[in-house]
XYZ file of C-alpha atoms in Angstrom:
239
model
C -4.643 8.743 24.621
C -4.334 10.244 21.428
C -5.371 8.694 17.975
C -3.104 9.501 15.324
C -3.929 7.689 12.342
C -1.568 7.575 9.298
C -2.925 6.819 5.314
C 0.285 5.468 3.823
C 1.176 5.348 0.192
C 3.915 4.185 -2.224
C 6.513 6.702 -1.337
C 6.816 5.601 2.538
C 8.813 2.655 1.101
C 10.617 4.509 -1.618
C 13.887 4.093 0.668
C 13.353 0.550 0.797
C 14.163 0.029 -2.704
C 10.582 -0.189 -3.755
C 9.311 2.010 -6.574
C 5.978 4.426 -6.046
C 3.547 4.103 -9.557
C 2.286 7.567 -9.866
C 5.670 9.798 -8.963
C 7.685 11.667 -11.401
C 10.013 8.344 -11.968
C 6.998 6.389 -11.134
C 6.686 2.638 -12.646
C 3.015 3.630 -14.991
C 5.226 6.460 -16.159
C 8.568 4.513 -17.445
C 6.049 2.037 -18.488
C 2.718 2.798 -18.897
C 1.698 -0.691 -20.301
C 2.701 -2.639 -17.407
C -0.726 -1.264 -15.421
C -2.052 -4.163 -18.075
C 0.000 -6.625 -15.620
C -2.149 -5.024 -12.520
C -5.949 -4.773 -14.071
C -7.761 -7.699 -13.442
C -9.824 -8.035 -16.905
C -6.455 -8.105 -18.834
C -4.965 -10.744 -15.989
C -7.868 -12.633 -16.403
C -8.251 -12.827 -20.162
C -4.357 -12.943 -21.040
C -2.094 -16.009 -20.337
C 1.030 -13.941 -21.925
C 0.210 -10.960 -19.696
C -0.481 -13.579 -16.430
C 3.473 -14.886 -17.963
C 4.634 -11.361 -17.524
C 3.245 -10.515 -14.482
C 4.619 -13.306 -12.376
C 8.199 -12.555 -14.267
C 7.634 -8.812 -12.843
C 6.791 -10.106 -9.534
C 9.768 -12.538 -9.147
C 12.294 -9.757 -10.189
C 10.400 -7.264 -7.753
C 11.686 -6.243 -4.554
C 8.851 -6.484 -2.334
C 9.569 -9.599 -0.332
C 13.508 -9.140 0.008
C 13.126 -5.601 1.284
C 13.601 -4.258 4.293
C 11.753 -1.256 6.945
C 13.227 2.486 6.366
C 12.838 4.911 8.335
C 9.407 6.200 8.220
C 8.176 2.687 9.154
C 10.570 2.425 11.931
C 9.195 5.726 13.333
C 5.691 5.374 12.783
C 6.205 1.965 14.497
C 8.151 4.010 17.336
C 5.507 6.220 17.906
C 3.167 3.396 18.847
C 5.368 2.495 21.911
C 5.523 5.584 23.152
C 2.765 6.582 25.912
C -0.085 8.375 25.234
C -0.156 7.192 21.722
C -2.524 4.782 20.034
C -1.240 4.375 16.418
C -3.387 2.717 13.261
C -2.103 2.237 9.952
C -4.013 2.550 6.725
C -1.880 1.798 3.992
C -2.198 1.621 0.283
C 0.944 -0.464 0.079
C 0.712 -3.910 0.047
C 4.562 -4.853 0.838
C 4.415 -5.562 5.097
C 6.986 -3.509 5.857
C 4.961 -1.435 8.678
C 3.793 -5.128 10.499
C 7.795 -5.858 9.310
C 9.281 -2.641 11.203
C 7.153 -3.656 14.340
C 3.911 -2.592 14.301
C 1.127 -4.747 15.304
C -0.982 -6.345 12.531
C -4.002 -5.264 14.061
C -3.281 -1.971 14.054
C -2.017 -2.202 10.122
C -5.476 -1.837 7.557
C -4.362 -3.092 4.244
C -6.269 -1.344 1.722
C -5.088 -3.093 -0.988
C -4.624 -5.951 0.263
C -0.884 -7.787 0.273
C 1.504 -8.843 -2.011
C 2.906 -11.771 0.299
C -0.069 -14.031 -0.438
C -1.982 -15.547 -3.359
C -5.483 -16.105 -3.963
C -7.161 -18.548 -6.145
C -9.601 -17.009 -8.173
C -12.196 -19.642 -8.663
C -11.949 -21.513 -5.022
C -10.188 -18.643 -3.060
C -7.400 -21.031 -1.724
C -4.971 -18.914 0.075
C -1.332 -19.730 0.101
C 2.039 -17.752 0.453
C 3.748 -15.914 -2.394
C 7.406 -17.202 -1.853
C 5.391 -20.332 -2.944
C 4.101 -19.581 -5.761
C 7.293 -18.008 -7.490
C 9.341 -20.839 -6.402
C 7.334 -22.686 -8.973
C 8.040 -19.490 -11.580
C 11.722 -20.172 -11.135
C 11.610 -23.949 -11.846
C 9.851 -23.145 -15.037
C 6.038 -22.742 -14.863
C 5.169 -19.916 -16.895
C 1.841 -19.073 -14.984
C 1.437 -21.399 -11.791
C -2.501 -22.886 -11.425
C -3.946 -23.184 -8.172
C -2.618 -26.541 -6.745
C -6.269 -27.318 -5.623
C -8.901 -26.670 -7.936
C -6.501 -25.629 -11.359
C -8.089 -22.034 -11.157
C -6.107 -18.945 -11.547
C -4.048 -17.389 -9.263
C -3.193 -13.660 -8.592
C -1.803 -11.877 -5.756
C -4.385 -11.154 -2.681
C -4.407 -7.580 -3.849
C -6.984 -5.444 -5.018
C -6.046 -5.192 -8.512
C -7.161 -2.011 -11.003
C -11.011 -2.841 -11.816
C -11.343 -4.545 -8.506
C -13.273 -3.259 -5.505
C -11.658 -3.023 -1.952
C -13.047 -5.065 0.700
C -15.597 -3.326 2.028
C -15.493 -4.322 5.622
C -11.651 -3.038 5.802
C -12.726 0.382 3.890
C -15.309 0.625 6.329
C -13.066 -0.177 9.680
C -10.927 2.460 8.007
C -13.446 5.288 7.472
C -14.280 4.810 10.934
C -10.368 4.959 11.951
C -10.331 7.845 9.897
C -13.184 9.818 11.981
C -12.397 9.042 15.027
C -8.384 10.185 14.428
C -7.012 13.654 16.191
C -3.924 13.644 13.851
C -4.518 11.978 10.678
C -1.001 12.161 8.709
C -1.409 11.028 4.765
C 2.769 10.395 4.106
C 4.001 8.770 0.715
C 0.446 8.915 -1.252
C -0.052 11.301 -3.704
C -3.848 10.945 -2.733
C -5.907 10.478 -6.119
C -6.498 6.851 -5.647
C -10.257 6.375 -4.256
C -12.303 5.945 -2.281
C -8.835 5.691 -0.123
C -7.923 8.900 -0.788
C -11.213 10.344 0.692
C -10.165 8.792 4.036
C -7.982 12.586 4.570
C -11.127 14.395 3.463
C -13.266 12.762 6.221
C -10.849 13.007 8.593
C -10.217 16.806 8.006
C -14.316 17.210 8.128
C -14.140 15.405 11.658
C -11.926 17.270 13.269
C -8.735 15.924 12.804
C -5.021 17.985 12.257
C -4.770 16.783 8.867
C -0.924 17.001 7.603
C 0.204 15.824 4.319
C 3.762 14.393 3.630
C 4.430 14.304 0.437
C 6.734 15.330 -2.624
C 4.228 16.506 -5.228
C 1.178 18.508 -4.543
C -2.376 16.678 -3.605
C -5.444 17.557 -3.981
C -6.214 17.397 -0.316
C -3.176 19.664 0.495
C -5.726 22.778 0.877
C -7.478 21.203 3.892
C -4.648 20.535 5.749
C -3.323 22.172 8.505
C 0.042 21.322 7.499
C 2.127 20.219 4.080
C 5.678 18.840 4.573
C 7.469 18.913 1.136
C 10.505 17.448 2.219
C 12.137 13.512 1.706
C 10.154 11.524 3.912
C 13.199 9.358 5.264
C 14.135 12.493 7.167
C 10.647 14.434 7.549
C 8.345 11.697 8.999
C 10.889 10.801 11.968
C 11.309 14.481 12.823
C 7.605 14.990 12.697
C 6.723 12.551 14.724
C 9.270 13.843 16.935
C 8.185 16.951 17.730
C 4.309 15.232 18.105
C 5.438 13.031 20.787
C-alpha cells in the first residue's frame, strides 16, 4: 500500500469558481484591505469590519460550489488499489469530502468555512445558518446562546492552528512515499513546512503549482502547468 499524501492549497479549487489569496489575480492583491475581514484582532475589535465580513461571506462562492477536477481525481485515486490517500488542505471550502473523499482521510488545516463558532462559549452551528439571518437583515448575527461573537470555524490571520490536527498532519507528512503539494504557493506556515519534512523523510516530493515556491528546489518534480488538466494526468501515470 502506498501513502501518497497531498498538501492542498487555494488554487486546487480555482476551477470551482473560488478565488486563491496570494496568486497573481489573488483576492489580498485586488484588495489588500479585505485581509482586515480575515485577522482576528480587527474581527474582534470592529463591528463595521464583522458587517463587512459576513456581507463578503454571503456573496462568496464557497458553499454553492461545486468539485473540479483535481478533487475528483485525488478522490479517484483513493479507490484505486494499492493506494491509501490523506488530504491536508489549507482550504477550508469541503470540496475534497464533497468530490468523495472520506472525511477522515481530509485534515483541515484551517479549519472550515461551513461552520461557525462562538467565540466566548464555542457553540458550534452551520454557516447556511448564520447568513440566513444576514439576508433577513442582521448586520452581524450574535451567538443565539450566550450573545458572544461569532466567526467562521477557521483559523483566522493571528490565530494558531489546532495543534492536534498540525500534529496528525506532520506525522501524515513523514510517513508519506509521494507527498504532492498542488494549488499552494507554500509560504503559509508552519503548513508549508509539512513538504519540507516530507522531502527530509524520504518522500517523492512534487510540486503543482503556477508560480514558483520556495520548496520547488527539494522536489523531485515541479509541474507548471493548469492544475485542472495536470493533477488528473499525474495521478494517472502514478496509479
Amino acid at each position: 500500500m502506498t501513502l501518497v499524501a497531498f498538501l492542498s492549497g487555494a488554487g486546487v479549487s480555482t476551477d470551482s469558481g473560488i478565488s486563491d489569496y496570494r496568486g497573481p489575480d489573488g483576492l489580498w492583491r485586488r484588495d489588500p484591505d479585505a485581509e482586515k475581514l480575515v485577522t482576528y484582532a480587527y474581527y474582534m475589535a470592529d463591528p463595521e469590519i464583522r458587517r463587512r465580513a459576513w456581507l463578503m461571506r454571503r456573496d462568496a462562492p464557497t458553499l454553492r460550489a461545486a468539485p473540479n477536477a483535481a478533487h475528483r481525481a485525488i478522490a479517484g485515486l483513493d479507490r484505486r488499489d494499492g493506494f491509501a490517500v490523506r488530504v491536508l488542505t489549507q482550504n477550508v471550502d469541503g470540496l475534497h469530502q464533497a468530490a468523495g473523499l472520506p472525511e477522515r482521510k481530509v485534515l483541515e488545516l484551517h479549519g472550515t468555512a461551513r461552520t461557525v463558532v462562538c467565540t466566548g462559549c464555542q457553540a458550534r452551528s452551520p454557516m447556511a445558518d448564520a447568513l440566513a439571518r444576514v439576508d433577513a437583515g442582521e448586520d452581524d448575527p450574535a451567538c443565539e446562546a450566550c450573545g458572544g461573537v461569532l466567526k467562521p470555524a477557521t483559523v483566522m490571520f493571528g490565530e494558531r492552528l489546532d495543534p492536534v490536527v498540525l500534529g496528525e498532519a506532520m506525522g501524515i507528512a513523514k510517513a508519506a512515499e509521494v507527498f504532492v503539494a498542488v494549488g499552494s504557493t507554500l509560504q503559509v506556515q508552519p503548513a508549508a513546512s509539512l513538504a519540507g519534512i516530507a522531502a527530509e523523510h524520504g518522500a517523492r516530493l512534487v510540486v503543482v503549482n503556477a508560480e514558483p515556491t520556495p520548496y520547488d528546489e527539494l522536489a523531485d518534480e515541479v509541474v507548471r502547468e493548469p492544475i485542472g488538466t495536470a493533477l488528473p494526468a499525474l495521478l494517472e501515470r502514478l496509479a
